[in-house]
Coordinates of C-alpha atoms in Angstrom, one line a residue:
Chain A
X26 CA -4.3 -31.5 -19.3
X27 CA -3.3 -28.8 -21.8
X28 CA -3.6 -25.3 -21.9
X29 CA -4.1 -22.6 -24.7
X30 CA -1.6 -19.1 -24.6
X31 CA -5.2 -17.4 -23.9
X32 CA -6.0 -19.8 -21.4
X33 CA -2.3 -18.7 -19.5
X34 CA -3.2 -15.5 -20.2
X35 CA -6.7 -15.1 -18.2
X36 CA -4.9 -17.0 -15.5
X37 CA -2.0 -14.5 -15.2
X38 CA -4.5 -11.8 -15.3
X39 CA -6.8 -12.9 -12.2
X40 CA -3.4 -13.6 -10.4
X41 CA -2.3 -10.0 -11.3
X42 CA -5.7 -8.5 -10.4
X43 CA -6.8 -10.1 -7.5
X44 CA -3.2 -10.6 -5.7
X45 CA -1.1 -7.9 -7.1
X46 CA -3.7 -4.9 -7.0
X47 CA -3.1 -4.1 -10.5
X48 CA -5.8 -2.4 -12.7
X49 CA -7.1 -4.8 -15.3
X50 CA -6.8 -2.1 -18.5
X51 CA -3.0 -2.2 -18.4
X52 CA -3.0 -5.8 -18.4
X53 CA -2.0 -6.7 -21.8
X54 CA 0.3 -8.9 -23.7
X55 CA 3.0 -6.0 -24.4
X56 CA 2.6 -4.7 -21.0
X57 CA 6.5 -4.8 -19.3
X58 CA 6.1 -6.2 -15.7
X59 CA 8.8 -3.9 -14.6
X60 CA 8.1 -0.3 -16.1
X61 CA 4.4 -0.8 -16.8
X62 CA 2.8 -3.2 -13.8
X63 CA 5.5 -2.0 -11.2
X64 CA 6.7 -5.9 -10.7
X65 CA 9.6 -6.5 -8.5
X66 CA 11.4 -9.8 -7.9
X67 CA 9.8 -10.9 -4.9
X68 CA 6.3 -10.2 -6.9
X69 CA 8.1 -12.1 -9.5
X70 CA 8.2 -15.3 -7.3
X71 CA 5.1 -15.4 -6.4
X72 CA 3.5 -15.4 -10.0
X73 CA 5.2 -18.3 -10.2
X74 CA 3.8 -20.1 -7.3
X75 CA 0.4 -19.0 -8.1
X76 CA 0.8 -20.4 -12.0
X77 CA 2.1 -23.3 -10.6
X78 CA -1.2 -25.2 -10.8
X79 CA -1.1 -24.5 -14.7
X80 CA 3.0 -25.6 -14.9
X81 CA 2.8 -28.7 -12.3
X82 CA 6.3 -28.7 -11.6
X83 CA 8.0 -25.1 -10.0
X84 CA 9.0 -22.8 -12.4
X85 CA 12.7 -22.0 -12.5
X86 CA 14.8 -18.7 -12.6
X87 CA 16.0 -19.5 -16.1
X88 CA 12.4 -20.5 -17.3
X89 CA 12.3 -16.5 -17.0
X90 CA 15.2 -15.4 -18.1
X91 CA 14.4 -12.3 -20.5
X92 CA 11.5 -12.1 -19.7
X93 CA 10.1 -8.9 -20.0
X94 CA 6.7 -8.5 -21.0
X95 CA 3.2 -10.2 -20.0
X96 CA 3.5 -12.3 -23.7
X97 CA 7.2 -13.6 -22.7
X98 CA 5.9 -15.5 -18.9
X99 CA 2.8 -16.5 -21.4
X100 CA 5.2 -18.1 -23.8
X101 CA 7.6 -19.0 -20.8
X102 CA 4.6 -20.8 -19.3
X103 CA 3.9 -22.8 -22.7
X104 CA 6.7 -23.5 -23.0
X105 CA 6.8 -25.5 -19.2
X106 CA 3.7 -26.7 -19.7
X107 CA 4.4 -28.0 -23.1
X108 CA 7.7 -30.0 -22.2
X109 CA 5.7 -31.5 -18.3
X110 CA 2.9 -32.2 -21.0
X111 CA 5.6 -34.7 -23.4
X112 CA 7.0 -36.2 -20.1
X113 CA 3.7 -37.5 -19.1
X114 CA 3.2 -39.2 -22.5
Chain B
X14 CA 39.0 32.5 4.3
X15 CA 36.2 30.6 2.5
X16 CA 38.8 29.0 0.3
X17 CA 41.1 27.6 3.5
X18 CA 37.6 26.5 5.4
X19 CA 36.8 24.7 2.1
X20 CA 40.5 22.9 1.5
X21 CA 40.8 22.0 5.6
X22 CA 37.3 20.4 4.9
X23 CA 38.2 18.6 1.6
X24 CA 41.6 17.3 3.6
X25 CA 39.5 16.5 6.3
X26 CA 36.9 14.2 4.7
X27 CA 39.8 12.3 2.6
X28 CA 41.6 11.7 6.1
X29 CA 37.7 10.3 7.5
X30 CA 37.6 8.6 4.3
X31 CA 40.7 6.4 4.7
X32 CA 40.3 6.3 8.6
X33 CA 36.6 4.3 7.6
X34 CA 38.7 1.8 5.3
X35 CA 42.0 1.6 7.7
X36 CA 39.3 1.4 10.8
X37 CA 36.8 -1.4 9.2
X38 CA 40.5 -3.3 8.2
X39 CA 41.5 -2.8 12.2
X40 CA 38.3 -4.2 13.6
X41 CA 38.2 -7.1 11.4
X42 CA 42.1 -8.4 12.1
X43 CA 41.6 -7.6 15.6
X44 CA 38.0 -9.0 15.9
X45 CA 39.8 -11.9 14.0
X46 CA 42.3 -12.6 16.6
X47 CA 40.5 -12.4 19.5
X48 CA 37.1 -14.3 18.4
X49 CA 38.9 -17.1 15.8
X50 CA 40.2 -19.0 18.8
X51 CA 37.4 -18.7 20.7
X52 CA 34.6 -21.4 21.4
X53 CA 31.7 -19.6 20.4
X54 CA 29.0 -19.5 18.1
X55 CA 29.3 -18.1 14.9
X56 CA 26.3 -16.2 16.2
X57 CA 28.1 -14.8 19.0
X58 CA 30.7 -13.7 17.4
X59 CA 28.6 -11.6 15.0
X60 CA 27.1 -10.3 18.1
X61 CA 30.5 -9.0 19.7
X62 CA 31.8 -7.3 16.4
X63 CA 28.3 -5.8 16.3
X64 CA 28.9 -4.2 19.6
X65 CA 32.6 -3.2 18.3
X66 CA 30.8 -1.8 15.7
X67 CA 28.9 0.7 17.4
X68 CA 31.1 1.7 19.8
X69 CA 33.8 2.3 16.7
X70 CA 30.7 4.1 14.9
X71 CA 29.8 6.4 17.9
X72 CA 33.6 7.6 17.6
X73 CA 33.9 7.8 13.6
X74 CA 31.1 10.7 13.4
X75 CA 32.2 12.2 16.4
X76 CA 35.7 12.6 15.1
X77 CA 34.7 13.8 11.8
X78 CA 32.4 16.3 14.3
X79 CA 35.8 17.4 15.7
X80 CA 37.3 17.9 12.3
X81 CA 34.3 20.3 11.7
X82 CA 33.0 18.4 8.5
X83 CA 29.2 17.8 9.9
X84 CA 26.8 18.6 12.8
X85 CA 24.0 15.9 14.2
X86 CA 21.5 15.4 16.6
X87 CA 19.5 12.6 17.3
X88 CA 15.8 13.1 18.7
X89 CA 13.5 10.0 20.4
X90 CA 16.3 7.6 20.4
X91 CA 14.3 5.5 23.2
X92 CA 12.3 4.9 20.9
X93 CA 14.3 2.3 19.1
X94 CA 14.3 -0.9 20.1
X95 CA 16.5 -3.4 21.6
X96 CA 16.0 -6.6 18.9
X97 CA 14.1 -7.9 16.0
X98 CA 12.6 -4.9 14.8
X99 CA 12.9 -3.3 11.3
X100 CA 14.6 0.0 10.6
X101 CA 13.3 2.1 7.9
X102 CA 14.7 5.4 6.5
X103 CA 15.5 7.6 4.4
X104 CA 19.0 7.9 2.6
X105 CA 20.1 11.5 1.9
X106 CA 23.4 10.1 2.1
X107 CA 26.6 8.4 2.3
X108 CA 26.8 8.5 6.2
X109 CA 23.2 7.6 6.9
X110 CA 24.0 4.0 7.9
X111 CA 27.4 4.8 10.1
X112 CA 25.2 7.0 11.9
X113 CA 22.2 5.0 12.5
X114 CA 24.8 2.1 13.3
X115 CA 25.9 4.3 16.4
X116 CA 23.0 4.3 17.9
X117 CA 20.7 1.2 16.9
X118 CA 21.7 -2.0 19.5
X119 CA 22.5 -5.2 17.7
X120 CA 22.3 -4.0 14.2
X121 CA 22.5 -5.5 11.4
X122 CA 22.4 -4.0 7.7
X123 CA 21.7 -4.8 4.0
X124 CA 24.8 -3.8 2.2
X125 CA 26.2 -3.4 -1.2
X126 CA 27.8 -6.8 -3.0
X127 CA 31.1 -4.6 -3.6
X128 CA 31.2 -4.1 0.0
X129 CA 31.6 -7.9 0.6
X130 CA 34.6 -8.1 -2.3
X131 CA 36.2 -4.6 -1.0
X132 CA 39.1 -5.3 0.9
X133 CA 38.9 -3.0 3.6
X134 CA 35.5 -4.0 4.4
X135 CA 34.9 -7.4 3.3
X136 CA 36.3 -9.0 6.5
X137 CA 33.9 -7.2 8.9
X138 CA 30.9 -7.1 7.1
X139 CA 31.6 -11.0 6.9
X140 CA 32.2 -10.9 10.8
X141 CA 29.6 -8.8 11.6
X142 CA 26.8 -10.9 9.6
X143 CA 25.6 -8.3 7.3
X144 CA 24.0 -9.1 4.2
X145 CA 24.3 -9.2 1.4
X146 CA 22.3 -7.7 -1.7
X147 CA 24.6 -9.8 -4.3
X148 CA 21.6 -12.5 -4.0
X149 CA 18.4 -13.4 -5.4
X150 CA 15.6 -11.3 -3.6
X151 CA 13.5 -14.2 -2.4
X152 CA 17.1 -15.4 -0.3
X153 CA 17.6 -11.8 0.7
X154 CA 13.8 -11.8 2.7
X155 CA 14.8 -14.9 3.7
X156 CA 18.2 -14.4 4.9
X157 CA 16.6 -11.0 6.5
X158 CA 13.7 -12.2 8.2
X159 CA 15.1 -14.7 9.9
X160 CA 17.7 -12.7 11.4
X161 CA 14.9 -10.4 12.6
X162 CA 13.1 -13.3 14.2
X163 CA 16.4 -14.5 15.9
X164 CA 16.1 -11.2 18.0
X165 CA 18.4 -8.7 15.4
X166 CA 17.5 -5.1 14.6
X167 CA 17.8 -4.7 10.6
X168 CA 18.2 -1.5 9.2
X169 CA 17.0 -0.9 5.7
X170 CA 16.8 2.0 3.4
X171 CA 13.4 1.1 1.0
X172 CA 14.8 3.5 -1.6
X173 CA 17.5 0.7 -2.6
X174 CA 19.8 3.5 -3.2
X175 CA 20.4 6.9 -2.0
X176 CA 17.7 9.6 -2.2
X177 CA 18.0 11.3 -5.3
X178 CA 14.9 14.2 -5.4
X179 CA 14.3 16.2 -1.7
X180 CA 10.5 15.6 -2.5
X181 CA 9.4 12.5 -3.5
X182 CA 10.5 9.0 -2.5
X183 CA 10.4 6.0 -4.1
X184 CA 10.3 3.2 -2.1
X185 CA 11.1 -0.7 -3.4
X186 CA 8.9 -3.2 -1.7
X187 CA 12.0 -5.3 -0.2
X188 CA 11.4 -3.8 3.4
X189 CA 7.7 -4.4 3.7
X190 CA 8.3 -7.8 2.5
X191 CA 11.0 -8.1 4.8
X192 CA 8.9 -7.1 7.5
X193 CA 5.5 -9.1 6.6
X194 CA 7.5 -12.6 6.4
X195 CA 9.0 -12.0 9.5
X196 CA 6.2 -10.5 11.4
X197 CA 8.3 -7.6 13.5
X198 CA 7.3 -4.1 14.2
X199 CA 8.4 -1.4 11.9
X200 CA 10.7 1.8 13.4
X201 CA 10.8 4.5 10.9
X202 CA 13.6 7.1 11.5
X203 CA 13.6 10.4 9.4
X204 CA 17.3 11.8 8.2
X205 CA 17.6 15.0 7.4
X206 CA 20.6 16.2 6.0
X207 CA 21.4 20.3 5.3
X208 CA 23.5 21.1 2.8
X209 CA 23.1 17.8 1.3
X210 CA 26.6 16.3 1.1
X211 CA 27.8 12.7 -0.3
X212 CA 25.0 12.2 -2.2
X213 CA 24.4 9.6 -5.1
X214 CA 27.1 10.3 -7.6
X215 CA 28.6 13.3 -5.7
X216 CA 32.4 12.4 -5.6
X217 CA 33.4 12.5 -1.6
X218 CA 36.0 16.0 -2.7
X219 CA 33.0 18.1 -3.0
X220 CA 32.3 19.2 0.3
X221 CA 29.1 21.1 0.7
X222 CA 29.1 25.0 1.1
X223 CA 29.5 24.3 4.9
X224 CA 28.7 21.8 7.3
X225 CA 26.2 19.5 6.5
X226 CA 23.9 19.3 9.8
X227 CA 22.6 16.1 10.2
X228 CA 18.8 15.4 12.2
X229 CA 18.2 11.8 13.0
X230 CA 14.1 11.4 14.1
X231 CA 13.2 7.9 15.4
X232 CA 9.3 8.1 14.9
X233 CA 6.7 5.8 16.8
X234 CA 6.7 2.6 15.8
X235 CA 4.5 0.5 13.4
X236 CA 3.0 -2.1 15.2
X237 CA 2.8 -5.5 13.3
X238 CA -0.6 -5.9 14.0
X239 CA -1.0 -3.1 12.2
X240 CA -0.2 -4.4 9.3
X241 CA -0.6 -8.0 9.3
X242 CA -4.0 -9.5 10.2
X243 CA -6.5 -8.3 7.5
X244 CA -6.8 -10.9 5.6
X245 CA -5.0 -9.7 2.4
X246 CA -3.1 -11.8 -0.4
X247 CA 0.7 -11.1 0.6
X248 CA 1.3 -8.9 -2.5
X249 CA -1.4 -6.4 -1.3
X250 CA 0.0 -6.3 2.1
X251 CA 3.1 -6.1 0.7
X252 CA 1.8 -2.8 -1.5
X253 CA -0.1 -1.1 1.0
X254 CA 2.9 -1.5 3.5
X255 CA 5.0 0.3 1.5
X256 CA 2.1 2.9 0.9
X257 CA 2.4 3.4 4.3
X258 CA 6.0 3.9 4.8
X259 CA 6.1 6.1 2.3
X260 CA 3.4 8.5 3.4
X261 CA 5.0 8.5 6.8
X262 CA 8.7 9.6 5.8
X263 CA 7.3 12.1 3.6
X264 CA 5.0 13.5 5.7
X265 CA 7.8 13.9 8.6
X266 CA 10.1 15.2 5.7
X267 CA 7.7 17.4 4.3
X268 CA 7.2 18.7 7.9
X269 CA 10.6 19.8 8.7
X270 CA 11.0 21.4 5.3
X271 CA 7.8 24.0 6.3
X272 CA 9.2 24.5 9.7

């Protein structure tokens, strides 16, 4: 099973709106999860348990590392789900 | 006369300066020698230093009382608890946490990585179990909550750093994720701190006009039922937690400012 960027992107934004309290209309692509959706670390981890179903295995510290905005954990995601996707082949 | 009050005070807190380092350095050889041979848990031997701790806290502020650099008072202190319960305040300043340490049984504290490499200190924060903030913050709620649910009081300040504004407060959500994986009550403690001395960025030589008097409040605590058993997604609770906390140290803050 595959996914599309906009298919990782409606998933991050039910996660964000229906676990993190966060008001849909800043939830975009360029939106920094730091400055602009008031994301700590801890918050951090538990995206990535709740995208897990998408990635199959656990995401990793260094699958985020620089990520910043909304668009880098979609690409980050992808990019997981991309690489589980040519091990199952 | 000014000028001589203000040198004697400057002296003074370089003298309570180097006693904190030369002091933390005593404890942890002595500690050391006496608990190394000993048969005893790791565990215990956090416990004793803890103890050591206190009692060498309880003299530190009262010497530096003596030396005339600061005034305190502490109001409702049977109000804190004996174990496992969270301590949340504010942080006006550098002697916050030897103060509360004085005073708060069994307490463990969330300090600074460069405290852990320092080498006056490194020793007894290592003896004593503290931890530290040098990890990843999942391991840090981890490491925390546990400690809590083996029967330890952790203090924390929420603003991760000292207070920087008198009226606002920004609180990080480590403390109400601290306290919603381990499931403790919650005792907030107001500091008050007039002059403000030892503040963020304030280099230790520049004492305050006079004095600083310090007003330790230990408010009623926040029961975890409270808190816990509504049914929320963790990040909620973790948000509206920390809502909470924030409304009650400001409105206790806010409160002795009109008074």
């Amino acid at each position: 099973m595959s996914y599309t960027k906009e298919q990782i992107f409606e998933r991050i934004n039910d996660v964000l709106q229906d676990q993190f309290e966060i008001a849909p209309e800043k939830i975009t692509l360029g939106a920094d999860l730091r400055d602009d959706l008031d994301i700590d670390s801890i918050d951090a981890v538990d995206l990535m348990i709740e995208l897990k179903p998408l990635t199959k295995r656990k995401m990793l510290l260094e699958d985020f590392n620089d990520v910043k905005t909304i668009e880098h954990v979609v690409d980050a995601v992808y990019d997981v789900v991309m690489e589980e996707q040519k091990k199952s082949q | 006369m000014y000028l001589i009050d203000r040198v004697w005070r400057i002296a003074a807190t370089g003298f309570s300066f180097a006693l904190f380092g030369v002091g933390s350095l005593l404890i942890a050889i002595v500690m050391t020698l006496i608990l190394f041979p000993l048969p005893i848990s790791f565990q215990v031997k956090g416990r004793w230093t803890r103890v050591v701790i206190r009692r060498a806290t309880w003299f530190y502020i009262r010497i530096m009382k003596g030396l005339g650099l600061l005034t305190f008072d502490f109001h409702d202190l049977d109000r804190l608890p004996t174990g496992g319960a969270l301590i949340v305040a504010n942080h006006p300043s550098l002697l916050d946490a030897v103060f509360l340490m004085s005073v708060v049984p069994n307490c463990l504290c969330i300090v600074k990585e460069a405290m852990t490499k320092n080498p006056f200190t490194f020793a007894t924060v290592s003896l004593a179990g503290y931890i530290s903030n040098g990890q990843a913050g999942e391991e840090l709620v981890n490491d925390a909550a546990s400690a809590l649910k083996r029967g330890q009081n952790l203090m924390i300040f929420p603003e991760g750093t000292r207070t920087t504004s008198s009226d606002q407060l920004a609180l990080q959500r480590g403390a109400a994720n601290i306290a919603l994986s381990a499931g403790c009550s919650i005792v907030p403690v107001v500091i008050e701190c007039f002059p403000p001395t030892l503040r963020k960025n304030e280099p230790w030589y520049s004492v305050p006009e006079k004095p600083a008097a310090f007003r330790f409040r230990v408010l009623e605590s926040i029961r975890q039922d409270s808190y816990l058993s509504s049914g929320l997604p963790n990040r909620k609770l973790a948000r509206n937690l920390t809502q909470t906390l924030h409304d009650t140290l400001l409105l206790e803050l806010q409160r002795a400012d009109s008074c």
